[in-house]
Amino acid sequence: MFANYLIGLREGLEASLVVCILIAYLVKTDRRDALKPIWIGIAIAVGLALGFGCALEFGSQELTFEAQEALGGSLSIIAVGLVTWMVFWMRRTARHLKADLHGRLDAALQMGTGALVATAFLAVGREGLETSLFVWTSVRASSDGTEGPLIGVLLGIATAVVLGYLFYRGALRINLAKFFTWTGAMLVVVAAGVLAYGFHDLQEADFLPGLTNKAFDISETIPPDSWYGTLLKGVLNFQPDPTVLQVVVWSLYLVPTLAFFLAPSRPGKDRAKPAAPVREEV
């Protein structure tokens, strides 16, 4: 449940920050007349994300078992790729996110209503589609037959909405660079589990070999139905009897990705950029 809460919080907070920055800028520049197109674009983006999520959930139920596993495994790999790109991109641009959005909004204001709707839709829509895909694959990977994973996602999104409102009202300030670095690192760990589970799905669909070739089996030591087994599965997508392929994929993704993500920026690379404040708060 914690892993899914983290996904909902992290992805939801990105979208909330984007909305807050857009709305606050229009209010501050006395362009309240442009708020309606912005909200229309946001509403379309949210509707598209929900529709995409529903299509994944209900559409997959009509498939055969092998087709479901093949689809789930393929989408898990795609979702991990998108999330990995997202956490690296946000770590690099978190300090300049506000200035970037302000520039896009200024250009849209000059072009008219349609451009404002498109700006809001594109800014929020990407986050929404990524969230729907990663949430679906993560909930599927960590599902234990209960509503816990879905509840975790909803609680994370609700927390993100509350935090976004507090940011907008000025009641809460946060160092975005540090926040997205630490949550990004935790999300990489979650993504490693989703990726391994995705490859297991492909094995169950007979798309990849090695389903019966177990790396180890500690089910007696850590029973899947125990409280600690459930906790490990919910947080890390831990499986007590993974295949060799799952362990190899998990290791090859997690170790180098986490090392690159947490590595300090190269001094030469920083000097090549224009001077920027050490921290940006919202």
XYZ file of C-alpha atoms in Angstrom:
282
model
C 0.000 0.000 0.000
C 2.878 2.390 0.783
C 4.395 1.953 -2.672
C 1.078 2.834 -4.308
C 0.622 5.762 -1.906
C 4.058 7.037 -2.964
C 3.113 6.779 -6.639
C -0.131 8.684 -6.092
C 1.645 11.323 -3.989
C 4.592 11.828 -6.314
C 2.672 11.864 -9.594
C -0.264 13.782 -8.126
C 1.991 16.414 -6.593
C 3.680 17.086 -9.928
C 0.292 17.734 -11.524
C -0.833 19.812 -8.519
C 2.279 21.982 -8.703
C 1.726 22.595 -12.407
C -1.882 23.660 -11.761
C -0.850 25.895 -8.841
C 1.850 27.629 -10.864
C -0.502 28.278 -13.800
C -3.367 29.582 -11.641
C -1.163 31.660 -9.333
C 0.559 33.335 -12.284
C -2.728 34.340 -13.898
C -4.076 35.709 -10.620
C -0.849 37.584 -9.891
C -0.789 39.185 -13.363
C -4.490 40.111 -13.102
C -5.535 37.796 -15.942
C -8.434 36.080 -14.188
C -10.302 36.082 -17.492
C -7.921 33.338 -18.636
C -8.719 31.030 -15.709
C -11.712 29.383 -17.400
C -9.737 28.067 -20.419
C -7.057 26.799 -18.053
C -9.614 24.853 -15.982
C -11.186 23.487 -19.177
C -7.795 22.171 -20.319
C -7.167 20.653 -16.874
C -10.602 18.991 -16.851
C -10.026 17.469 -20.312
C -6.623 16.152 -19.197
C -8.076 14.569 -16.037
C -10.941 13.041 -18.027
C -8.489 11.581 -20.550
C -6.352 10.057 -17.776
C -9.396 8.498 -16.086
C -10.665 7.177 -19.408
C -7.267 5.675 -20.180
C -7.169 3.985 -16.779
C -10.684 2.575 -17.219
C -9.804 1.286 -20.684
C -6.780 -0.536 -19.270
C -8.741 -2.068 -16.397
C -11.957 -3.101 -18.115
C -10.528 -3.737 -21.574
C -7.999 -6.246 -20.258
C -10.740 -8.282 -18.562
C -12.057 -9.406 -21.953
C -8.726 -11.015 -22.907
C -7.550 -14.566 -22.363
C -5.191 -15.276 -19.459
C -2.137 -15.411 -21.720
C -3.141 -12.191 -23.466
C -3.722 -10.448 -20.111
C -0.278 -11.482 -18.885
C 1.367 -10.414 -22.144
C -0.400 -7.044 -22.064
C 0.357 -6.486 -18.385
C 4.011 -7.399 -18.795
C 4.482 -5.198 -21.864
C 2.772 -2.199 -20.266
C 4.801 -2.680 -17.071
C 8.023 -2.353 -19.067
C 6.700 0.736 -20.885
C 5.507 2.281 -17.610
C 8.893 1.777 -15.955
C 10.590 3.393 -18.939
C 8.303 6.437 -18.744
C 8.653 6.781 -14.980
C 12.438 6.471 -15.159
C 12.581 9.225 -17.754
C 10.207 11.326 -15.642
C 12.196 11.127 -12.388
C 15.442 12.061 -14.147
C 13.735 14.900 -16.011
C 12.114 16.292 -12.873
C 15.339 16.075 -10.884
C 17.058 18.147 -13.557
C 14.305 20.740 -14.096
C 12.563 21.055 -10.699
C 14.385 24.304 -9.903
C 13.327 25.885 -13.206
C 9.814 24.449 -13.534
C 8.081 27.681 -12.533
C 9.986 29.841 -15.021
C 9.381 27.335 -17.818
C 5.626 27.240 -17.221
C 5.442 31.021 -16.981
C 7.114 31.307 -20.383
C 4.646 28.868 -21.970
C 1.712 30.677 -20.389
C 2.876 34.085 -21.628
C 3.039 32.730 -25.167
C -0.396 31.123 -24.842
C -1.951 34.361 -23.544
C -0.874 36.118 -26.718
C -2.341 33.390 -28.940
C -5.821 33.198 -27.398
C -8.266 30.865 -25.664
C -7.449 27.740 -27.636
C -3.759 28.048 -26.825
C -4.555 28.411 -23.108
C -6.679 25.252 -23.156
C -3.926 23.396 -25.010
C -1.221 24.628 -22.611
C -3.112 23.414 -19.543
C -4.067 20.164 -21.237
C -0.507 19.345 -22.306
C 0.991 20.378 -18.957
C -1.362 18.177 -16.932
C -2.221 15.517 -19.518
C 1.259 14.025 -19.703
C 1.330 13.605 -15.943
C -2.159 12.099 -15.996
C -1.408 9.475 -18.644
C 1.863 8.490 -16.983
C 0.084 8.210 -13.642
C -2.729 6.060 -15.049
C -0.323 3.651 -16.720
C 2.091 3.320 -13.809
C -0.691 3.081 -11.222
C -2.416 0.328 -13.229
C 0.750 -1.715 -13.601
C 1.829 -1.151 -9.984
C -1.574 -2.011 -8.520
C -1.633 -5.113 -10.698
C 1.842 -6.099 -9.515
C 1.150 -5.567 -5.814
C -2.485 -6.625 -5.732
C -3.250 -9.159 -3.001
C -6.941 -9.482 -3.686
C -7.850 -6.529 -1.470
C -8.593 -2.873 -2.136
C -5.405 -1.805 -0.329
C -3.293 -0.902 -3.401
C -6.054 1.205 -4.945
C -6.793 2.879 -1.603
C -3.091 3.704 -1.289
C -3.086 5.402 -4.698
C -6.228 7.408 -3.901
C -4.828 8.519 -0.534
C -1.610 9.610 -2.237
C -3.490 11.645 -4.834
C -5.709 13.181 -2.126
C -2.606 14.155 -0.140
C -1.096 15.705 -3.270
C -4.243 17.784 -3.867
C -4.187 19.064 -0.262
C -0.484 19.906 -0.499
C -1.075 21.657 -3.808
C -3.771 23.817 -2.229
C -1.482 24.676 0.686
C 1.279 25.629 -1.762
C -1.135 27.905 -3.588
C -2.317 29.562 -0.375
C 1.269 30.072 0.756
C 0.766 27.996 3.897
C 3.463 25.490 2.946
C 6.908 25.849 1.437
C 9.148 23.045 0.268
C 12.532 22.568 -1.361
C 11.394 21.012 -4.637
C 14.823 19.813 -5.727
C 15.337 17.765 -2.553
C 11.748 16.519 -2.473
C 11.824 15.186 -6.026
C 15.296 13.701 -5.515
C 14.301 11.595 -2.498
C 10.865 10.601 -3.761
C 12.411 9.869 -7.141
C 14.900 7.489 -5.540
C 12.093 5.649 -3.738
C 10.116 5.518 -6.961
C 13.063 3.902 -8.755
C 12.981 1.112 -6.128
C 9.236 0.657 -6.718
C 9.781 0.676 -10.484
C 12.376 -2.106 -10.167
C 9.756 -4.332 -8.563
C 7.192 -3.464 -11.239
C 9.728 -4.238 -13.968
C 10.568 -7.628 -12.465
C 6.869 -8.432 -12.134
C 6.356 -7.397 -15.758
C 8.949 -9.902 -16.925
C 7.267 -12.539 -14.753
C 3.995 -11.772 -16.573
C 5.716 -12.332 -19.906
C 7.007 -15.654 -18.611
C 3.502 -16.665 -17.551
C 2.267 -15.740 -21.033
C 4.888 -18.137 -22.473
C 6.468 -15.172 -24.241
C 9.706 -15.634 -22.286
C 11.183 -18.901 -20.956
C 12.298 -19.785 -17.426
C 9.029 -19.664 -15.454
C 9.976 -22.744 -13.423
C 13.633 -21.749 -13.045
C 13.523 -20.210 -9.563
C 16.407 -18.126 -8.238
C 15.418 -19.032 -4.669
C 12.349 -19.902 -2.652
C 12.011 -18.526 0.891
C 8.227 -18.868 1.086
C 8.542 -20.802 4.346
C 10.728 -18.100 5.899
C 8.669 -15.198 4.550
C 5.140 -16.499 3.888
C 3.353 -14.306 1.310
C 0.245 -14.166 3.511
C 2.133 -13.050 6.651
C 2.025 -9.430 7.763
C 5.703 -8.899 6.947
C 5.366 -10.724 3.638
C 2.415 -8.503 2.754
C 4.394 -5.431 3.855
C 7.387 -6.334 1.693
C 5.160 -7.013 -1.298
C 3.260 -3.743 -0.832
C 6.397 -1.611 -0.430
C 8.938 -3.336 -2.687
C 6.800 -5.713 -4.800
C 8.851 -8.439 -3.104
C 8.263 -12.028 -4.208
C 9.627 -14.893 -2.048
C 10.084 -17.224 -5.033
C 11.245 -15.125 -8.021
C 12.594 -16.592 -11.217
C 16.222 -16.157 -12.210
C 15.158 -13.734 -14.938
C 13.263 -11.572 -12.438
C 16.298 -11.283 -10.143
C 18.614 -10.463 -13.054
C 16.254 -7.811 -14.460
C 15.663 -6.292 -11.020
C 19.405 -6.030 -10.328
C 20.380 -4.738 -13.768
C 17.762 -1.983 -13.539
C 17.966 -0.935 -9.884
C 21.716 -0.738 -9.252
C 22.851 1.417 -12.214
C 19.659 3.524 -12.327
C 19.841 4.401 -8.640
C 23.583 5.069 -8.883
C 23.140 7.481 -11.806
C 20.116 9.138 -10.213
C 21.820 9.827 -6.863
C 25.196 10.779 -8.376
C 26.036 14.476 -7.871
C 25.876 16.710 -10.915
C 29.135 17.258 -12.722
C 30.643 20.703 -11.966
C 31.415 21.394 -15.607
C 27.833 20.685 -16.558
C 26.529 23.082 -13.927
C 28.874 25.868 -15.037
C 27.564 25.575 -18.568
C 24.101 26.594 -17.399
C 22.956 30.112 -16.536
C 23.135 30.979 -12.857
C 20.123 29.745 -10.944
C 19.049 29.992 -7.338
C 20.215 27.176 -5.086
C 16.692 26.286 -4.158
C 13.271 27.128 -5.436
C 10.290 26.895 -3.151
C 6.613 26.902 -3.900
